[in-house]
PDB file of C-alpha atoms in Angstrom:
ATOM      1  CA  MET A   1      -1.571   2.060 -33.418  1.00 48.00           C
ATOM      2  CA  GLU A   2      -1.803  -1.511 -35.108  1.00 57.00           C
ATOM      3  CA  GLN A   3       1.917  -1.640 -35.090  1.00 67.00           C
ATOM      4  CA  CYS A   4       2.913  -0.374 -31.791  1.00 76.00           C
ATOM      5  CA  GLN A   5       3.585  -3.582 -29.396  1.00 73.00           C
ATOM      6  CA  LYS A   6       3.217  -1.335 -26.576  1.00 70.00           C
ATOM      7  CA  CYS A   7       0.362  -0.001 -27.318  1.00 69.00           C
ATOM      8  CA  LEU A   8      -1.342  -3.601 -28.082  1.00 61.00           C
ATOM      9  CA  ARG A   9       0.082  -4.701 -24.846  1.00 62.00           C
ATOM     10  CA  LYS A  10      -1.693  -1.993 -22.836  1.00 59.00           C
ATOM     11  CA  ILE A  11      -4.925  -2.306 -24.705  1.00 57.00           C
ATOM     12  CA  GLN A  12      -5.029  -6.228 -24.303  1.00 53.00           C
ATOM     13  CA  THR A  13      -4.440  -5.530 -20.562  1.00 53.00           C
ATOM     14  CA  ARG A  14      -7.106  -3.351 -19.996  1.00 52.00           C
ATOM     15  CA  HIS A  15      -9.680  -4.722 -17.107  1.00 52.00           C
ATOM     16  CA  GLN A  16     -13.485  -4.988 -17.280  1.00 55.00           C
ATOM     17  CA  GLY A  17     -15.146  -2.117 -15.989  1.00 56.00           C
ATOM     18  CA  LEU A  18     -16.812  -2.642 -12.422  1.00 54.00           C
ATOM     19  CA  ILE A  19     -20.637  -2.863 -12.465  1.00 54.00           C
ATOM     20  CA  TYR A  20     -21.442  -0.972  -9.354  1.00 54.00           C
ATOM     21  CA  SER A  21     -25.191  -2.116  -9.253  1.00 56.00           C
ATOM     22  CA  GLN A  22     -23.590  -5.690  -8.677  1.00 61.00           C
ATOM     23  CA  ILE A  23     -22.224  -4.659  -5.276  1.00 63.00           C
ATOM     24  CA  LYS A  24     -24.089  -6.380  -2.612  1.00 66.00           C
ATOM     25  CA  ALA A  25     -21.822  -5.735   0.602  1.00 62.00           C
ATOM     26  CA  PRO A  26     -20.780  -2.894   2.493  1.00 62.00           C
ATOM     27  CA  TRP A  27     -16.947  -3.040   2.337  1.00 69.00           C
ATOM     28  CA  PRO A  28     -15.357  -5.464  -0.131  1.00 80.00           C
ATOM     29  CA  HIS A  29     -15.197  -2.636  -2.890  1.00 84.00           C
ATOM     30  CA  ILE A  30     -13.648   0.593  -2.397  1.00 88.00           C
ATOM     31  CA  ASP A  31     -12.374   3.470  -4.287  1.00 89.00           C
ATOM     32  CA  LEU A  32      -9.458   5.348  -4.035  1.00 89.00           C
ATOM     33  CA  THR A  33      -8.375   8.984  -4.875  1.00 89.00           C
ATOM     34  CA  LEU A  34      -5.382  11.165  -4.219  1.00 88.00           C
ATOM     35  CA  LEU A  35      -6.118  14.626  -3.974  1.00 87.00           C
ATOM     36  CA  GLY A  36      -3.151  17.082  -4.742  1.00 82.00           C
ATOM     37  CA  SER A  37      -0.963  18.713  -1.984  1.00 83.00           C
ATOM     38  CA  ILE A  38      -2.627  21.691   0.122  1.00 86.00           C
ATOM     39  CA  TYR A  39      -0.289  23.354   2.347  1.00 88.00           C
ATOM     40  CA  GLY A  40       2.226  20.490   2.056  1.00 87.00           C
ATOM     41  CA  ILE A  41      -0.620  17.805   2.823  1.00 90.00           C
ATOM     42  CA  SER A  42      -2.023  15.218   0.514  1.00 90.00           C
ATOM     43  CA  TYR A  43      -5.538  13.748   1.181  1.00 92.00           C
ATOM     44  CA  LEU A  44      -6.530   9.965   0.739  1.00 91.00           C
ATOM     45  CA  ILE A  45      -9.860   9.731   0.091  1.00 92.00           C
ATOM     46  CA  LEU A  46     -11.488   6.181   0.731  1.00 91.00           C
ATOM     47  CA  VAL A  47     -14.852   5.530  -0.782  1.00 90.00           C
ATOM     48  CA  ASN A  48     -17.065   2.453   0.141  1.00 87.00           C
ATOM     49  CA  LEU A  49     -18.704   2.121  -3.055  1.00 84.00           C
ATOM     50  CA  TYR A  50     -21.754   0.108  -1.613  1.00 82.00           C
ATOM     51  CA  SER A  51     -22.622   2.779   1.094  1.00 84.00           C
ATOM     52  CA  LYS A  52     -20.802   5.933  -0.692  1.00 86.00           C
ATOM     53  CA  CYS A  53     -19.699   6.900   2.616  1.00 88.00           C
ATOM     54  CA  PRO A  54     -15.869   8.407   2.413  1.00 92.00           C
ATOM     55  CA  LYS A  55     -13.187   8.308   4.583  1.00 92.00           C
ATOM     56  CA  VAL A  56     -10.587  11.228   4.450  1.00 93.00           C
ATOM     57  CA  ILE A  57      -6.645  10.615   5.301  1.00 92.00           C
ATOM     58  CA  SER A  58      -4.176  12.997   5.619  1.00 92.00           C
ATOM     59  CA  ILE A  59      -0.739  12.221   4.209  1.00 89.00           C
ATOM     60  CA  LYS A  60       2.380  14.212   4.656  1.00 85.00           C
ATOM     61  CA  SER A  61       3.753  11.886   1.933  1.00 80.00           C
ATOM     62  CA  ALA A  62       2.252  11.248  -1.108  1.00 81.00           C
ATOM     63  CA  THR A  63       4.456   8.601  -2.081  1.00 82.00           C
ATOM     64  CA  THR A  64       3.825   4.913  -2.460  1.00 83.00           C
ATOM     65  CA  SER A  65       4.914   3.723   1.157  1.00 85.00           C
ATOM     66  CA  GLY A  66       2.737   6.696   2.620  1.00 85.00           C
ATOM     67  CA  VAL A  67      -0.162   5.749   0.893  1.00 86.00           C
ATOM     68  CA  ILE A  68       0.371   2.048   1.766  1.00 86.00           C
ATOM     69  CA  ASN A  69       0.941   3.108   5.338  1.00 88.00           C
ATOM     70  CA  SER A  70      -2.159   5.087   5.489  1.00 88.00           C
ATOM     71  CA  VAL A  71      -4.395   2.503   4.222  1.00 88.00           C
ATOM     72  CA  TYR A  72      -3.090  -0.487   6.097  1.00 89.00           C
ATOM     73  CA  GLN A  73      -4.285   1.160   9.614  1.00 87.00           C
ATOM     74  CA  VAL A  74      -7.702   1.602   7.632  1.00 88.00           C
ATOM     75  CA  PHE A  75      -7.582  -2.263   6.424  1.00 89.00           C
ATOM     76  CA  ALA A  76      -6.563  -3.221   9.962  1.00 89.00           C
ATOM     77  CA  ASN A  77      -9.641  -2.066  11.157  1.00 87.00           C
ATOM     78  CA  GLN A  78     -12.212  -2.733   8.676  1.00 86.00           C
ATOM     79  CA  GLY A  79     -10.324  -5.625   6.949  1.00 86.00           C
ATOM     80  CA  VAL A  80      -8.790  -5.895   3.225  1.00 88.00           C
ATOM     81  CA  PRO A  81     -11.540  -5.350   0.322  1.00 88.00           C
ATOM     82  CA  LYS A  82     -11.660  -7.490  -2.377  1.00 85.00           C
ATOM     83  CA  VAL A  83     -11.692  -4.882  -5.165  1.00 84.00           C
ATOM     84  CA  ILE A  84      -9.990  -1.437  -5.068  1.00 86.00           C
ATOM     85  CA  VAL A  85     -10.613   0.814  -7.778  1.00 84.00           C
ATOM     86  CA  SER A  86      -8.166   3.605  -8.150  1.00 83.00           C
ATOM     87  CA  ARG A  87      -8.424   6.465 -10.955  1.00 72.00           C
ATOM     88  CA  ASN A  88      -6.116   9.149 -10.795  1.00 69.00           C
ATOM     89  CA  ILE A  89      -3.106   7.460  -8.068  1.00 70.00           C
ATOM     90  CA  THR A  90      -0.345   6.387 -10.525  1.00 71.00           C
ATOM     91  CA  LEU A  91       1.954   5.446  -7.673  1.00 69.00           C
ATOM     92  CA  PHE A  92       0.793   1.911  -8.098  1.00 65.00           C
ATOM     93  CA  SER A  93       1.228   2.009 -11.910  1.00 61.00           C
ATOM     94  CA  SER A  94       2.868  -1.307 -13.003  1.00 57.00           C
ATOM     95  CA  THR A  95       5.976  -0.798 -15.775  1.00 54.00           C
TER      96      THR A  95
END
């Protein structure tokens, strides 16, 4: 691993963890999770990390554009958060 340039880049680009106790306002920090397809419908779960209040959105297309269109509607109502934590949505991974 010490010789692998791709591994070294990945290790060096890791972000600092979010310290949840430092969250002081209701909307600036959200967590996104994408649940797999159930009867052809995927579910996007947005959690307000301040209040722990979830919002579940059903999406027919679990693609990058499908997820973006779904969160766009929420952001239009709530505002754009400063920090978005996403653990399992590989659609947003950079190459």
